[in-house]
Coordinates of C-alpha atoms and ligand atoms in Angstrom, one line a residue:
M1 CA 98.0 83.4 87.3
P2 CA 95.6 81.9 90.3
S3 CA 95.1 84.9 92.1
I4 CA 92.7 86.5 95.4
D5 CA 91.5 89.7 95.5
V6 CA 91.6 91.3 98.8
E7 CA 89.1 94.1 98.8
L8 CA 90.0 97.1 100.4
G9 CA 88.5 99.9 97.6
E10 CA 91.0 102.0 96.5
N11 CA 94.0 99.3 98.4
S12 CA 92.6 96.6 97.0
Y13 CA 95.5 94.1 96.2
P14 CA 96.1 90.7 94.5
I15 CA 97.4 88.1 96.2
I16 CA 98.9 85.4 93.4
V17 CA 99.4 81.9 94.3
D18 CA 101.6 79.5 92.2
Y19 CA 104.3 77.1 91.8
H20 CA 107.3 78.4 90.3
I21 CA 106.2 81.7 89.7
L22 CA 109.1 83.6 91.4
N23 CA 110.8 84.2 88.0
R24 CA 107.6 86.3 86.9
V25 CA 108.0 89.2 89.4
G26 CA 109.6 91.2 86.7
E27 CA 106.4 90.9 84.4
L28 CA 104.3 91.3 87.4
L29 CA 105.6 94.6 88.5
K30 CA 106.0 96.1 85.0
A31 CA 102.1 95.9 84.9
K32 CA 102.1 98.2 88.2
A33 CA 105.4 100.1 88.2
K34 CA 105.4 103.4 88.1
S35 CA 109.4 103.9 87.2
S36 CA 112.0 101.7 86.6
K37 CA 113.9 102.1 90.0
V38 CA 113.3 98.7 92.0
I39 CA 115.0 97.9 95.7
V40 CA 114.9 94.3 96.7
I41 CA 114.8 94.1 100.6
A42 CA 115.8 90.5 101.4
D43 CA 116.5 88.0 103.9
T44 CA 120.0 87.0 103.5
F45 CA 119.4 83.3 103.5
V46 CA 116.8 83.6 100.7
S47 CA 118.8 85.9 98.6
K48 CA 121.3 83.7 98.7
H49 CA 119.5 80.9 97.3
Y50 CA 116.9 82.6 95.1
G51 CA 118.1 85.9 94.7
E52 CA 119.2 85.9 91.4
I53 CA 116.0 84.6 89.8
V54 CA 114.5 87.6 90.8
S55 CA 117.4 90.2 90.2
D56 CA 117.2 88.5 86.4
S57 CA 113.8 88.4 86.2
L58 CA 113.4 92.2 87.1
S59 CA 116.6 93.3 85.0
D60 CA 114.6 91.5 82.1
A61 CA 112.0 93.5 82.6
G62 CA 113.8 96.7 82.5
F63 CA 114.4 97.6 85.7
D64 CA 117.1 99.4 87.7
S65 CA 117.0 96.8 90.9
R66 CA 118.9 96.4 94.0
I67 CA 119.3 93.5 96.6
V68 CA 119.7 94.4 100.2
D69 CA 119.7 91.3 102.6
V70 CA 118.9 91.5 106.0
P71 CA 120.1 88.8 108.4
P72 CA 117.5 86.6 109.9
G73 CA 116.0 87.1 113.5
D74 CA 113.5 89.0 114.8
E75 CA 115.9 91.3 116.4
Q76 CA 116.2 93.2 113.0
K77 CA 112.7 94.6 113.2
S78 CA 114.6 97.2 115.0
M79 CA 114.9 101.2 114.8
E80 CA 118.5 100.7 113.6
W81 CA 117.4 98.3 110.4
F82 CA 114.6 100.6 109.8
A83 CA 117.2 103.7 109.8
R84 CA 119.9 101.3 107.7
L85 CA 117.6 100.5 104.9
H86 CA 116.3 104.1 104.6
D87 CA 119.7 104.9 104.0
G88 CA 119.8 102.2 101.2
L89 CA 117.1 103.8 99.6
V90 CA 118.9 107.0 99.4
D91 CA 121.5 105.4 98.4
H92 CA 120.2 103.8 95.4
R93 CA 118.5 107.5 94.6
M94 CA 114.9 105.6 95.0
D95 CA 112.0 108.2 94.7
R96 CA 108.4 108.3 95.6
V97 CA 107.5 106.6 92.1
S98 CA 110.1 103.5 92.6
T99 CA 108.9 100.5 94.2
L100 CA 110.2 98.5 97.1
I101 CA 110.1 94.6 97.4
T102 CA 110.2 92.5 100.5
F103 CA 111.9 88.9 100.0
G104 CA 111.3 86.6 102.9
G105 CA 109.8 85.6 105.9
G106 CA 107.2 87.9 108.1
V107 CA 110.4 89.6 109.6
V108 CA 111.6 91.2 106.2
G109 CA 107.9 91.5 105.3
D110 CA 107.2 93.5 108.0
L111 CA 110.4 95.6 108.1
G112 CA 110.6 96.2 105.1
G113 CA 106.7 97.0 104.6
F114 CA 107.4 99.9 107.3
V115 CA 110.8 100.9 105.5
A116 CA 107.7 101.6 102.2
A117 CA 105.1 103.1 104.5
T118 CA 107.3 105.4 105.7
Y119 CA 110.0 106.4 102.9
M120 CA 109.0 109.8 101.2
R121 CA 105.6 109.1 103.3
G122 CA 104.4 106.4 101.6
I123 CA 106.2 104.5 98.2
D124 CA 104.5 101.6 96.3
Y125 CA 105.8 97.9 97.6
A126 CA 105.0 94.4 97.0
Q127 CA 105.5 91.6 98.8
I128 CA 107.5 87.6 97.9
P129 CA 106.7 85.6 101.4
T130 CA 108.8 83.0 101.6
T131 CA 107.7 80.7 104.6
L132 CA 104.4 79.3 105.2
L133 CA 103.6 81.8 108.0
A134 CA 104.3 84.8 106.2
Q135 CA 102.4 83.2 102.9
V136 CA 99.5 82.6 104.8
D137 CA 99.4 85.2 107.4
A138 CA 101.9 88.1 107.7
S139 CA 101.7 89.2 104.1
V140 CA 97.9 89.2 104.3
G141 CA 96.6 92.6 105.8
G142 CA 98.7 95.3 105.3
K143 CA 100.1 95.0 109.0
T144 CA 103.8 96.1 109.1
A145 CA 106.1 97.0 112.2
I146 CA 109.3 97.1 114.2
N147 CA 109.9 95.8 117.5
H148 CA 110.4 98.5 120.6
A149 CA 112.2 97.5 123.8
K150 CA 109.0 97.3 125.6
G151 CA 107.2 94.6 123.5
K152 CA 106.8 93.8 119.8
N153 CA 105.4 95.3 116.9
L154 CA 105.1 98.3 119.0
I155 CA 105.6 100.9 116.4
G156 CA 104.1 100.0 112.9
A157 CA 101.9 101.1 110.3
F158 CA 98.6 99.6 108.3
Y159 CA 100.3 99.9 104.8
Q160 CA 99.0 97.4 102.1
P161 CA 101.0 96.1 99.0
K162 CA 100.1 96.5 95.6
F163 CA 100.3 92.7 95.0
V164 CA 101.9 89.9 97.2
L165 CA 103.4 86.7 95.1
I166 CA 103.7 83.5 96.5
D167 CA 105.8 80.7 95.0
V168 CA 104.7 77.7 96.6
A169 CA 107.9 76.0 95.9
L170 CA 109.9 78.2 98.1
L171 CA 108.7 76.2 100.9
Q172 CA 110.9 73.1 99.9
T173 CA 113.8 74.8 101.7
L174 CA 112.3 75.7 104.5
P175 CA 112.9 73.6 107.4
R176 CA 110.1 70.9 108.5
R177 CA 109.7 72.7 111.8
D178 CA 109.1 76.0 110.4
I179 CA 106.4 74.2 107.9
R180 CA 104.4 73.1 111.2
A181 CA 104.4 76.0 112.8
G182 CA 103.6 77.7 109.9
L183 CA 100.7 75.7 109.1
I184 CA 99.3 76.4 113.0
E185 CA 97.7 79.5 110.8
V186 CA 95.8 77.8 108.0
I187 CA 94.2 75.6 110.7
K188 CA 93.3 78.4 112.6
H189 CA 91.7 79.7 109.8
G190 CA 89.7 76.4 109.6
V191 CA 88.5 76.6 113.2
I192 CA 87.5 80.7 113.3
M193 CA 85.4 80.8 110.1
D194 CA 86.0 78.0 107.6
A195 CA 85.1 73.8 108.5
P196 CA 85.6 72.8 105.3
L197 CA 89.2 73.6 105.5
F198 CA 89.6 72.5 108.5
D199 CA 88.7 68.6 107.0
Q200 CA 90.8 69.1 104.2
I201 CA 93.9 69.5 106.2
E202 CA 92.3 66.6 108.5
A203 CA 91.7 64.2 105.2
N204 CA 95.4 65.6 104.0
L205 CA 97.7 66.3 106.6
D206 CA 100.8 63.9 105.2
A207 CA 100.6 65.3 102.0
I208 CA 100.7 69.1 102.9
L209 CA 103.4 68.1 105.1
N210 CA 105.1 66.3 102.0
L211 CA 104.5 69.5 100.5
E212 CA 102.9 68.0 97.6
R213 CA 101.9 71.0 94.9
A214 CA 98.2 70.9 94.5
I215 CA 97.3 70.4 98.0
L216 CA 99.6 73.2 99.0
I217 CA 98.4 75.7 96.3
D218 CA 95.1 75.0 97.3
V219 CA 95.2 75.3 101.2
I220 CA 97.3 78.1 101.3
S221 CA 95.2 79.6 98.5
R222 CA 91.6 78.8 100.8
S223 CA 93.7 80.3 103.9
C224 CA 94.7 83.6 102.1
E225 CA 90.9 83.9 100.8
D226 CA 89.4 83.5 104.6
K227 CA 92.2 86.3 106.2
A228 CA 91.2 88.4 103.0
K229 CA 87.5 88.0 103.7
I230 CA 88.1 88.9 106.9
V231 CA 90.7 91.9 106.4
A232 CA 88.1 93.5 104.0
N233 CA 85.6 93.8 106.4
D234 CA 88.0 95.1 109.5
E235 CA 91.0 96.8 108.0
R236 CA 92.2 98.4 111.2
E237 CA 91.4 95.5 113.2
S238 CA 88.4 97.6 115.4
G239 CA 86.2 94.7 115.6
V240 CA 85.8 90.7 113.5
R241 CA 89.6 90.6 112.6
E242 CA 90.4 90.4 116.3
T243 CA 89.0 86.7 115.6
L244 CA 92.2 85.7 114.3
N245 CA 93.8 86.3 117.6
Y246 CA 92.5 83.1 118.4
G247 CA 95.2 81.2 120.6
H248 CA 97.5 84.4 120.5
T249 CA 96.3 86.1 123.9
F250 CA 97.6 82.4 125.7
G251 CA 100.3 82.2 122.7
H252 CA 101.8 85.4 123.0
A253 CA 102.0 85.0 127.2
L254 CA 103.7 82.0 126.5
E255 CA 105.9 83.3 124.2
A256 CA 106.9 86.3 126.9
L257 CA 107.5 84.0 129.4
T258 CA 109.8 81.9 127.8
G259 CA 111.9 84.9 126.1
Y260 CA 110.8 84.4 122.7
N261 CA 113.6 82.1 122.3
T262 CA 112.2 78.7 123.1
Y263 CA 109.1 78.4 120.5
R264 CA 108.0 78.9 117.4
H265 CA 105.6 81.8 117.2
G266 CA 103.1 79.1 115.4
E267 CA 104.1 76.5 118.5
A268 CA 103.0 78.7 121.2
V269 CA 99.6 79.4 119.3
A270 CA 99.1 75.9 119.0
I271 CA 99.3 75.5 123.0
G272 CA 96.9 78.6 122.9
M273 CA 94.4 77.3 120.8
N274 CA 93.9 73.9 122.7
C275 CA 93.8 75.9 125.8
A276 CA 91.0 78.3 124.4
A277 CA 89.2 74.9 123.3
Q278 CA 89.9 73.4 126.7
L279 CA 88.2 76.9 128.2
A280 CA 85.6 76.8 125.8
I281 CA 84.5 73.0 126.3
N282 CA 84.9 74.0 130.5
L283 CA 82.1 77.1 129.4
G284 CA 79.7 74.5 128.2
M285 CA 80.1 76.5 124.9
M286 CA 81.4 73.7 122.3
D287 CA 80.9 69.9 122.5
S288 CA 84.5 68.1 123.8
V289 CA 84.1 66.2 120.3
D290 CA 85.6 69.3 118.3
G291 CA 88.2 70.1 121.4
T292 CA 89.4 66.5 120.5
R293 CA 89.4 67.1 116.8
Q294 CA 91.4 70.3 117.0
R295 CA 93.9 68.6 119.8
K296 CA 94.3 65.2 117.6
L297 CA 94.9 67.2 114.2
L298 CA 97.3 69.7 116.1
K299 CA 99.4 66.6 117.6
R300 CA 99.9 64.6 114.2
A301 CA 101.0 67.9 112.7
E302 CA 104.0 67.8 116.0
L303 CA 102.5 70.8 117.1
P304 CA 102.7 71.3 121.2
V305 CA 99.5 71.4 122.8
H306 CA 100.3 71.4 126.8
F307 CA 102.3 74.0 128.5
P308 CA 105.3 73.2 130.0
P309 CA 105.2 72.7 133.8
Q310 CA 107.6 75.3 135.0
I311 CA 104.9 77.4 133.5
S312 CA 103.1 79.3 136.1
P313 CA 99.0 80.0 135.2
E314 CA 99.2 83.5 137.4
K315 CA 102.4 84.7 135.3
L316 CA 100.9 83.4 132.2
I317 CA 97.3 85.3 132.8
E318 CA 99.4 88.4 134.1
K319 CA 101.1 88.5 130.7
M320 CA 98.0 88.1 129.1
Y321 CA 96.8 91.1 130.6
L322 CA 99.9 92.7 129.1
D323 CA 99.0 91.9 125.7
K324 CA 98.9 95.0 123.5
K325 CA 95.4 93.5 122.4
T326 CA 94.1 93.7 125.8
K327 CA 92.1 96.6 126.5
R328 CA 90.4 98.3 129.3
E329 CA 92.0 96.1 131.7
R330 CA 89.7 92.8 130.6
L331 CA 90.6 89.8 129.0
R332 CA 89.4 89.3 125.4
L333 CA 89.3 86.2 124.7
I334 CA 88.2 84.5 121.4
L335 CA 86.8 81.1 122.1
P336 CA 85.3 78.2 119.8
V337 CA 81.9 77.6 119.8
R338 CA 82.4 74.5 116.8
I339 CA 85.1 74.1 114.4
G340 CA 84.4 76.9 111.8
E341 CA 82.9 79.2 114.2
V342 CA 84.2 81.6 117.1
V343 CA 82.9 84.4 119.6
L344 CA 84.8 87.5 121.5
R345 CA 84.2 86.7 125.4
E346 CA 84.8 89.6 127.7
D347 CA 83.4 88.2 130.5
V348 CA 85.0 84.8 131.2
Q349 CA 86.3 84.9 135.2
Q350 CA 89.9 85.0 135.9
S351 CA 89.6 81.3 138.0
R352 CA 88.4 79.8 135.1
V353 CA 91.3 80.7 132.8
A354 CA 93.5 79.2 135.6
E355 CA 91.5 75.9 135.8
A356 CA 91.5 75.5 131.4
I357 CA 95.5 76.7 131.8
S358 CA 96.0 74.1 134.5
Q359 CA 94.4 71.8 133.0
C360 CA 96.8 72.0 129.7
M361 CA 99.8 71.6 131.6
Q362 CA 102.5 69.0 130.6
R363 CA 102.7 66.4 133.3
G364 CA 105.6 65.0 134.7
Ligands
NAD401 N1 102.0 91.7 109.7 C1 101.6 90.5 110.2 O1 100.2 90.6 109.9 C2 102.1 89.2 110.8 C3 101.5 87.9 111.0 C4 102.4 87.4 111.7 C5 103.4 87.4 112.1 N2 103.9 88.2 111.9 C6 105.7 88.7 111.9 O2 106.3 87.8 111.5 C7 107.4 87.4 111.9 C8 107.9 85.9 112.1 O3 107.9 85.7 110.5 P1 108.7 84.2 109.7 O4 108.1 82.7 111.1 O5 107.9 84.0 108.7 O6 110.0 83.9 110.6 P2 111.3 84.9 109.6 O7 110.8 85.7 109.0 O8 112.0 84.6 110.6 O9 111.9 83.6 109.0 C9 111.7 82.3 109.6 C10 113.4 81.5 108.9 O10 112.8 81.3 108.0 C11 114.7 81.1 106.9 N3 113.4 81.3 105.4 C12 112.7 82.2 104.7 N4 112.3 81.5 103.9 C13 113.2 80.3 103.7 C14 113.1 79.4 102.3 N5 112.1 79.7 101.9 N6 113.5 78.1 102.5 C15 114.5 78.2 103.8 N7 114.6 79.1 105.1 C16 113.7 80.2 105.0 C17 114.4 82.7 107.5 O11 116.1 82.9 106.6 C18 114.2 82.4 108.7 O12 116.2 82.0 109.6 C19 107.2 88.0 113.2 O13 108.1 89.1 113.1 C20 105.8 88.3 113.2 O14 106.1 89.4 114.2 C21 103.7 89.2 111.3

C-alpha cells in the first residue's frame, strides 16, 4: 500500500493512503502489535457506518477487540470523556502492550490519542482519520489534547502513533461543508510551502470536490507529505512548525469571538488566510496577484473570505493576543511572501493589522 514516512527517529511512522483499505487494518496492525488486545475509540456516526468493517478485519487477524463509541462534538474533548475512556480500557483489561485505535475525525483522534499517551504511561496507538481535516492535518504530527473551560486544547501531549491509515473512500459520506472546510488545510500547505500543490488544486478543484479517487489520493498524500516534512524538522513546535499556523491566529480569534458555533474551523481559517494575505500586500511583502489567486481559489471552493460585519477589529485583535501561540505579548503572524512561501513577522504594528481586518470585512 502507498505510504508516506513521518521521519522522527525512533518515533517514525508511516501514513498509508489509499482507497477502500479499511478492511486491511487487521493485517496492518498484525505486523506492528505487541499483543492481541485492541480497543477502538470511535466517533458514533463513523462506528455505525463503518465499525463492522474494522471489527471484522481485526477479528479475522486474530485480535480481541472492542469498540467504544464517542458522540460527535468538540465538547467530548473533556476530562469527563478522558476518564470514561480510561474506564473502558481498564474494563477491557488493556495492558502496557495493548493497542488503541482512534477511528473518526479530529475529535476522537485528539481525545483517543491523549488517552493512549496517558494510559499506563503510554500505550501504542494507530489513527484511522475519517474527515478530510483529520486526514491532512489532525492525524499528522502527534498532537493530542482535550479542552479546558478556559481554552481549547489546553491539556495534552505530543504522542506519535505507530501508523495512520487513510481510507479516502470514507470521505464519500462526509457532508460537503466538511469537505470544503478540510480542503483549506490542503490549500494552506500549498501557500506556505508547495506552489505546485496549489497549482494542482487550482487546476482540479471540481474533481477534488467531487471526490474523484485519483486526484483525491494525490492531493491528500501530497498534503500529508508536506506536513510530515515540517513535523520531521520540528516535532514539538519550537520553530518551522509555526508556519502551519498561517491564517490560524485570525481564525482562532474569530472562532472564539463567535462562540465556536458559527464557523467550521476551516472556514474561520479561510477568512484568516485572506486577511493575512491582505496584510502582506499592504506591507509590500507580497504581490497583489498572489493574494487575488488565493482569494479566488477560496471563493471557488465556496469558503468564506470576509469577516462578518458585526465583528470589531479591536475585539478580534484582543482575542489574537490571547491565542496560546502568542509569545511575550507580541503578535506572531505568519504572512505570505508568495504562493509557496511564508515568513514569521513579530514586528507588525497593531494599526496595520486593524487596517487589514477592516479591508476584509463583509460590506452591508
Ligand atoms: N491534533 C492536531 O494536530 C489537530 C489539527 C487540527 C484540528 N484538530 C482538532 O480536530 C478537531 C476537529 O476535527 P474534525 O473537523 O475532523 O471534526 P470532528 O471529529 O468533530 O468530525 C466532524 C463531524 O464529521 C462526522 N464524521 C466523521 N467522519 C465522517 C465520515 N467519514 N462521514 C460522515 N461523517 C463523518 C463526525 O461524526 C462529526 O459530526 C478539533 O477538536 C481540533 O482541535 C487537531
